[in-house]
PDB file of C-alpha atoms in Angstrom:
ATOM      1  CA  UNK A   1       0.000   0.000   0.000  1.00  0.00           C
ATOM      2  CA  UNK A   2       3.024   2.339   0.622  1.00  0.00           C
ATOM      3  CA  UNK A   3       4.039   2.623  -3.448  1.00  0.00           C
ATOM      4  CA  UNK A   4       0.451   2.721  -3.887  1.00  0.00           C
ATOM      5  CA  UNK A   5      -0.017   5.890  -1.833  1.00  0.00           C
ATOM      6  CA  UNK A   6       3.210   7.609  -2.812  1.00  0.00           C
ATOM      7  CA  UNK A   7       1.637   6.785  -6.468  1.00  0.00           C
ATOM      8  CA  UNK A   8      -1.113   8.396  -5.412  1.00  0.00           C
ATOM      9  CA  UNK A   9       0.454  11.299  -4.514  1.00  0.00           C
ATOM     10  CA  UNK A  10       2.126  12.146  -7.832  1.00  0.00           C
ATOM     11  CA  UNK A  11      -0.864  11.850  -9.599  1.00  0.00           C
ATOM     12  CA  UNK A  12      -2.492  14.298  -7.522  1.00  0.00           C
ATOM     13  CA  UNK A  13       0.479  16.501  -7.236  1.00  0.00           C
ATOM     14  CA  UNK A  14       1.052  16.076 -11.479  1.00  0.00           C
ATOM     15  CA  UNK A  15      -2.712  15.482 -13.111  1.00  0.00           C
ATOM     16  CA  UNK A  16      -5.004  17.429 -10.584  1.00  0.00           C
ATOM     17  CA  UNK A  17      -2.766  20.075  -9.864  1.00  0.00           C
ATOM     18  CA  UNK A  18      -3.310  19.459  -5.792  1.00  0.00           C
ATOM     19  CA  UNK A  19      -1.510  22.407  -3.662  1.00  0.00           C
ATOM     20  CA  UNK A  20       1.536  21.339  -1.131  1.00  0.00           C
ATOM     21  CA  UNK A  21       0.083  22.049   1.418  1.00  0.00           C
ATOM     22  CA  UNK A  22      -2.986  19.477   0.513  1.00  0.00           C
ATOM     23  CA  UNK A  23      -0.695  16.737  -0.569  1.00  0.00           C
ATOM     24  CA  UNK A  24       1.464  17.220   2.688  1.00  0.00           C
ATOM     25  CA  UNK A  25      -2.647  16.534   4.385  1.00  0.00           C
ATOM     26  CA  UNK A  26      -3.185  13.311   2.692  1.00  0.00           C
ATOM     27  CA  UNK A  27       0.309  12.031   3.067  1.00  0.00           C
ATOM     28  CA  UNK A  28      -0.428  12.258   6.878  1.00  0.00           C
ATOM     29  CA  UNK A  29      -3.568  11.577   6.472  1.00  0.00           C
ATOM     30  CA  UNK A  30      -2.891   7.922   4.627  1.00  0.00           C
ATOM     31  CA  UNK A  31       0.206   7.684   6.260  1.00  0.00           C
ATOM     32  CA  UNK A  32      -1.442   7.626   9.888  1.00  0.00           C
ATOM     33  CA  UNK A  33      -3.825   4.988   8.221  1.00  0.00           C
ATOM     34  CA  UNK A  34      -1.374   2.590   7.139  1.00  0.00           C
ATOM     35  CA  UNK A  35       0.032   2.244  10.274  1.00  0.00           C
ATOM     36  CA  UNK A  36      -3.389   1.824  11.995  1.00  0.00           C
ATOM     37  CA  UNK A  37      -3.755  -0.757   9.313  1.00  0.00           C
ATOM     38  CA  UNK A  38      -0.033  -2.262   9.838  1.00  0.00           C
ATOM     39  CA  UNK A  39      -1.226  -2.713  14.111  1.00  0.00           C
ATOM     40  CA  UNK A  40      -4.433  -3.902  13.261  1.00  0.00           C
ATOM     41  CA  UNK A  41      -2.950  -6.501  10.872  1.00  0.00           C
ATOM     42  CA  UNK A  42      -0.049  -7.060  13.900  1.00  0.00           C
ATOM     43  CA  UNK A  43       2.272  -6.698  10.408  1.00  0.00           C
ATOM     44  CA  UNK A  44       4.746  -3.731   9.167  1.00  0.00           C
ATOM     45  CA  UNK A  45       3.703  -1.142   7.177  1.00  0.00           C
ATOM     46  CA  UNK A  46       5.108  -2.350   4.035  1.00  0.00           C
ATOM     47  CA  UNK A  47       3.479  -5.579   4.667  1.00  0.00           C
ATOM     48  CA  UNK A  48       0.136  -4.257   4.550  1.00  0.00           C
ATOM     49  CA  UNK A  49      -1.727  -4.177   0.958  1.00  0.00           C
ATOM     50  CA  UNK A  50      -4.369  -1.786  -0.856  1.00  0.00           C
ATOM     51  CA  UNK A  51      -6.628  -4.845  -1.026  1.00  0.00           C
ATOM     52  CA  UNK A  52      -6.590  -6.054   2.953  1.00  0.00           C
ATOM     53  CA  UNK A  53      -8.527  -2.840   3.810  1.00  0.00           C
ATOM     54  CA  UNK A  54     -12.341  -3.328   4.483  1.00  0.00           C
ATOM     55  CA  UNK A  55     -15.056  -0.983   5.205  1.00  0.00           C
ATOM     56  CA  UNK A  56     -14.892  -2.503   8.656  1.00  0.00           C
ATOM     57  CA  UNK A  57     -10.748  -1.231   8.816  1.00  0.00           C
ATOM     58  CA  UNK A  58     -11.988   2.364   8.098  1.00  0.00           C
ATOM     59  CA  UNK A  59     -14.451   2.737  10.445  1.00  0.00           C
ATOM     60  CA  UNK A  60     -12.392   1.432  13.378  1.00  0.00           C
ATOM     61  CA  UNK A  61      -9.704   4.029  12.425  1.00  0.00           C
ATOM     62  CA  UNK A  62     -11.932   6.349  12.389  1.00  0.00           C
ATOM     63  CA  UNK A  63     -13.797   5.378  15.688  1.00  0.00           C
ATOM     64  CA  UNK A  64     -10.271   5.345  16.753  1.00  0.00           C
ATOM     65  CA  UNK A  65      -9.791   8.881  16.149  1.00  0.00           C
ATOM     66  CA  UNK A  66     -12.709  10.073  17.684  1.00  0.00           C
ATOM     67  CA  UNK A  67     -11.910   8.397  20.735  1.00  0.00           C
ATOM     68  CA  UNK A  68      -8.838  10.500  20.440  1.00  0.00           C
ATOM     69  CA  UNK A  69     -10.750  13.730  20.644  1.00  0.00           C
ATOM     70  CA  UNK A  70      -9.974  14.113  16.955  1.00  0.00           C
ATOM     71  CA  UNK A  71     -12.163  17.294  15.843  1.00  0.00           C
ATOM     72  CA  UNK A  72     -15.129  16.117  13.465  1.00  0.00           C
ATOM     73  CA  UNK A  73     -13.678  18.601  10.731  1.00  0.00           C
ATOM     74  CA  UNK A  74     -10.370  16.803  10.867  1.00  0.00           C
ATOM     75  CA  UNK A  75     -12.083  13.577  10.842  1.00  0.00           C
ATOM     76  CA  UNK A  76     -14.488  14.837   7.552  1.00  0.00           C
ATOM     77  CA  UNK A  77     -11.044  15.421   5.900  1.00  0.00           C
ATOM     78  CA  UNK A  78      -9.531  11.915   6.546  1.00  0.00           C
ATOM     79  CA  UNK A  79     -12.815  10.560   5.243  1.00  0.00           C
ATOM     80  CA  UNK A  80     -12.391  12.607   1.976  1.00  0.00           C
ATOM     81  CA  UNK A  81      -8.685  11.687   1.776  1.00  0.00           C
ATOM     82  CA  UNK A  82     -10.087   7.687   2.202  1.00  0.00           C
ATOM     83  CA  UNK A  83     -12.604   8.239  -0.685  1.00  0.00           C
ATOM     84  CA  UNK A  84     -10.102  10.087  -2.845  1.00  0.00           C
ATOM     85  CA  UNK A  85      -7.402   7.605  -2.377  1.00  0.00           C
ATOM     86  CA  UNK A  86      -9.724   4.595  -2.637  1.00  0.00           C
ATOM     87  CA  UNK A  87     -11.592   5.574  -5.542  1.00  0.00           C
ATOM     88  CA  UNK A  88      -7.774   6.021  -7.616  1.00  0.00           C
ATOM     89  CA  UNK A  89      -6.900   2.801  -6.174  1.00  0.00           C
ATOM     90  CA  UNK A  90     -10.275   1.329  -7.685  1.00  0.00           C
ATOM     91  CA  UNK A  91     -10.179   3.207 -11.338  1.00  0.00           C
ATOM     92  CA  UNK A  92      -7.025   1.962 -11.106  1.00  0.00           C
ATOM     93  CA  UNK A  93      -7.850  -1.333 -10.729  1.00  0.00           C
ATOM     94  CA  UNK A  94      -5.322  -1.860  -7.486  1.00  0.00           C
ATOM     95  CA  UNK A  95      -8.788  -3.490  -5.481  1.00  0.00           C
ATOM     96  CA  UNK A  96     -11.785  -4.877  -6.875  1.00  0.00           C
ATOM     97  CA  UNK A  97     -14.329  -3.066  -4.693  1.00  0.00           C
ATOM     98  CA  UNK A  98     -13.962   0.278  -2.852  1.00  0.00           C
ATOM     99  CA  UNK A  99     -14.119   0.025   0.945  1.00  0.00           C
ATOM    100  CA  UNK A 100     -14.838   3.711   1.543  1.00  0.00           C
ATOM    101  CA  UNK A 101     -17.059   4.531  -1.333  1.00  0.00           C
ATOM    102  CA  UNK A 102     -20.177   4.805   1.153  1.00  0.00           C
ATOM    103  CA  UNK A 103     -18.378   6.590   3.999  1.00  0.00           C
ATOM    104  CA  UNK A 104     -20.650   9.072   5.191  1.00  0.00           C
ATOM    105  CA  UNK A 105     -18.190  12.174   6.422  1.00  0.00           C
ATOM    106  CA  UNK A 106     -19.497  12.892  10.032  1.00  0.00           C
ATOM    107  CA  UNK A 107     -21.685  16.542  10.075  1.00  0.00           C
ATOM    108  CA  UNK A 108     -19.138  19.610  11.705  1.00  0.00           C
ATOM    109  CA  UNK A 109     -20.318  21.197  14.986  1.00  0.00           C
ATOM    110  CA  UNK A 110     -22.237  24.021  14.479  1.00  0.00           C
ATOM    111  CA  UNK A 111     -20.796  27.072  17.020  1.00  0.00           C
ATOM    112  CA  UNK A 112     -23.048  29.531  18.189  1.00  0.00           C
ATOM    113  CA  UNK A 113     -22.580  33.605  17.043  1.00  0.00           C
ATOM    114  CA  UNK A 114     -20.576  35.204  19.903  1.00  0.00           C
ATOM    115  CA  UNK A 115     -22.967  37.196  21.344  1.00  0.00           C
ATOM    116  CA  UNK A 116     -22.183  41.153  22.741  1.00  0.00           C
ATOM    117  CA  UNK A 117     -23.037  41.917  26.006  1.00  0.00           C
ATOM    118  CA  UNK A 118     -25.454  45.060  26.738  1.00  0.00           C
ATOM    119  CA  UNK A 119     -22.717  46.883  28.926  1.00  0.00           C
ATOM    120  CA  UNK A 120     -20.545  46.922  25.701  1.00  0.00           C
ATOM    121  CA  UNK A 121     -23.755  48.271  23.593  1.00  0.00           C
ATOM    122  CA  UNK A 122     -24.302  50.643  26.028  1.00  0.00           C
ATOM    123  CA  UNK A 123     -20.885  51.786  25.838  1.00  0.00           C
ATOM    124  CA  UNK A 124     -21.550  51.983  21.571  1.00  0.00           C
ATOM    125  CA  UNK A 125     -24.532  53.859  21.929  1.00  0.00           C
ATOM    126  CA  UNK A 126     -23.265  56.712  24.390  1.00  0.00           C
ATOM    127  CA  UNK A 127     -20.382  57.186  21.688  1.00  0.00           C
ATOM    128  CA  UNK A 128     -22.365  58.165  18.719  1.00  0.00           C
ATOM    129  CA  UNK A 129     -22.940  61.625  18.627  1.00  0.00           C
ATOM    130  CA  UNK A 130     -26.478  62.080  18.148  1.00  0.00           C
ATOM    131  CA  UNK A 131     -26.639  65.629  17.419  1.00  0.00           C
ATOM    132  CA  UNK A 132     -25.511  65.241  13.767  1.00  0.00           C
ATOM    133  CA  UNK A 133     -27.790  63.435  11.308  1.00  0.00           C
ATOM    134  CA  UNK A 134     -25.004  61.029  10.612  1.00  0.00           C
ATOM    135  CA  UNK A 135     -24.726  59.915  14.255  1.00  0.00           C
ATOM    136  CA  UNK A 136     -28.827  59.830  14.496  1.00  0.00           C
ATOM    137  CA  UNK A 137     -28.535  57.176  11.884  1.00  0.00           C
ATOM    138  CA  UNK A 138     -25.852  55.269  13.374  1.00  0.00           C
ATOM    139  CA  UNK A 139     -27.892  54.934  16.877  1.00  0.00           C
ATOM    140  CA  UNK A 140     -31.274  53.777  14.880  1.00  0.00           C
ATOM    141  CA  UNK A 141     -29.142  51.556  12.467  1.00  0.00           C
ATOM    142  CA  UNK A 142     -27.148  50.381  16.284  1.00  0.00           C
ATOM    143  CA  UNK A 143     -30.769  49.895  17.798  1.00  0.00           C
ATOM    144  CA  UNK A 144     -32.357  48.173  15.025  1.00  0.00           C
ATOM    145  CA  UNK A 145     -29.405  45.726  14.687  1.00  0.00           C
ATOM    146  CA  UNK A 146     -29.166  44.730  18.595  1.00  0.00           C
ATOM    147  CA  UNK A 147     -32.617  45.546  19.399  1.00  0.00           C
ATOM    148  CA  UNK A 148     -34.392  42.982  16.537  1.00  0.00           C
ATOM    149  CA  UNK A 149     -31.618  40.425  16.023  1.00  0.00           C
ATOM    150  CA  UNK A 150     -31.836  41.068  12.401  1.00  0.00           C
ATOM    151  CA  UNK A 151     -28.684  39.845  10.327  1.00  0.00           C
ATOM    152  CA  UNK A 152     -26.384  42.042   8.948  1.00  0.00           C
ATOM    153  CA  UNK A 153     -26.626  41.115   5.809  1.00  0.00           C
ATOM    154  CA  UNK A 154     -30.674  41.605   5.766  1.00  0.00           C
ATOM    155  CA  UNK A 155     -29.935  45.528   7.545  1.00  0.00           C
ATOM    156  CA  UNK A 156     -27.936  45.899   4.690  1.00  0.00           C
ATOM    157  CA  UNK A 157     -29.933  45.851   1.932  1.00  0.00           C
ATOM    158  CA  UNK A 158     -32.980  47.189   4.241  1.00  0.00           C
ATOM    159  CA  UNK A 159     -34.899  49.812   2.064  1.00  0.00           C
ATOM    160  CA  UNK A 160     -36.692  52.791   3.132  1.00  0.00           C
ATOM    161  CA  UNK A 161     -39.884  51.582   2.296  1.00  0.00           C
ATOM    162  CA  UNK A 162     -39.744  48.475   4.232  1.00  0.00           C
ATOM    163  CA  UNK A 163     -40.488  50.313   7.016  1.00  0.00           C
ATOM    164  CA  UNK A 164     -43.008  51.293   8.727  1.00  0.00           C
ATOM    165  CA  UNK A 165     -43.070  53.952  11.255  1.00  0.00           C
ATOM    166  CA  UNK A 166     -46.765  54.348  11.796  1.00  0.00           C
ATOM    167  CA  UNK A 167     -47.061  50.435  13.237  1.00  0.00           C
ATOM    168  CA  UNK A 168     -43.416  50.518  14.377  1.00  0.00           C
ATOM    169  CA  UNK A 169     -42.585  47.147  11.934  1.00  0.00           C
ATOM    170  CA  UNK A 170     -40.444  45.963   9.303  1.00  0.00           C
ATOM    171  CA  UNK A 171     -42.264  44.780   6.213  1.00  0.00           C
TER     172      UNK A 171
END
C-alpha cells in the first residue's frame, strides 16, 4: 500500500494540480492509516496491501480517532482523503471493490454567534454623537441591529420603504 499511496500522490500533485500544502494533508492523512492498518494486521507497514482494507478497517480508524478527541472537521477530511485515495486505487484497478465509497463524512459542529453583552452596547450607543444626522442614523441603524436580532446582511440591503413607522414594523 506504501508505493500505492506515494503513487497516489504524484498523480495528484502532477494530473489534478493538488496544492503542497494538501498533498502534505493526505500524506499524513494515509500515512497515519497505514500504520493503523499495519497494528491492526499485527504486520509492518510495508506488509500491509491496498486490497486487505475493508469498510470494517476504516471505520475502526476512524472510531479510533474520535476516541482520540480528533475534531469532526479533521475527521471529515480523513474521510475525503479515504474516498479520494480509494476511488484512484479502484479506477485503477489496485482493489476490486472500494471500501470507503459509502463513507458518510461525520456533520461539523455548528458554534453559536458570539454574542455582545449590553454593557458593551451601552458603551456603543453613548459614543455616537447624536446631534448630527449622521450619528442619528448610526444609533437607529445600532438599535435596530441589537434591538431585533436582524442579520447584517438583511440591515444591509434594508430599504426605506420596508419600514413602517406608523405600526413601528419591518415589512
Amino acid at each position: 500500500m506504501k508505493v500505492i499511496i506515494e503513487k497516489y500522490l504524484k498523480y495528484l500533485a502532477v494530473e489534478k494540480n493538488a496544492s503542497p500544502h494538501t498533498i502534505t494533508s493526505y500524506r499524513n492523512d494515509l500515512n497515519s492509516f497505514l500504520t493503523f492498518c499495519a497494528d491492526q494486521e499485527q504486520q509492518e507497514n510495508d506488509l500491509v496491501t491496498v486490497q486487505s482494507v475493508t469498510r470494517l478497517t476504516i471505520r475502526l480508524w476512524l472510531g479510533d480517532l474520535s476516541d482520540k478527541g480528533l475534531a469532526k472537521s479533521s475527521i471529515a477530511r480523513k474521510v475525503a482523503t479515504l474516498r479520494s485515495f480509494f476511488k484512484y486505487c479502484f479506477k485503477r484497478g489496485h482493489i476490486d471493490k472500494n471500501p470507503a465509497q459509502l463513507l458518510v463524512v461525520p456533520k461539523k459542529d455548528k458554534t453559536l454567534p458570539k454574542t455582545v453583552n449590553s454593557s458593551d452596547i451601552e458603551r456603543m450607543m453613548d459614543s455616537i454623537n447624536t446631534e448630527t444626522p449622521s450619528g442619528r442614523q448610526d444609533k437607529a441603524l445600532l438599535e435596530l441591529f441589537y434591538g431585533t436580532g436582524i442579520r447584517l446582511s438583511e440591515l444591509i440591503q434594508l430599504n426605506t420603504s420596508e419600514v413602517d413607522l406608523r405600526n413601528n414594523q419591518i415589512i
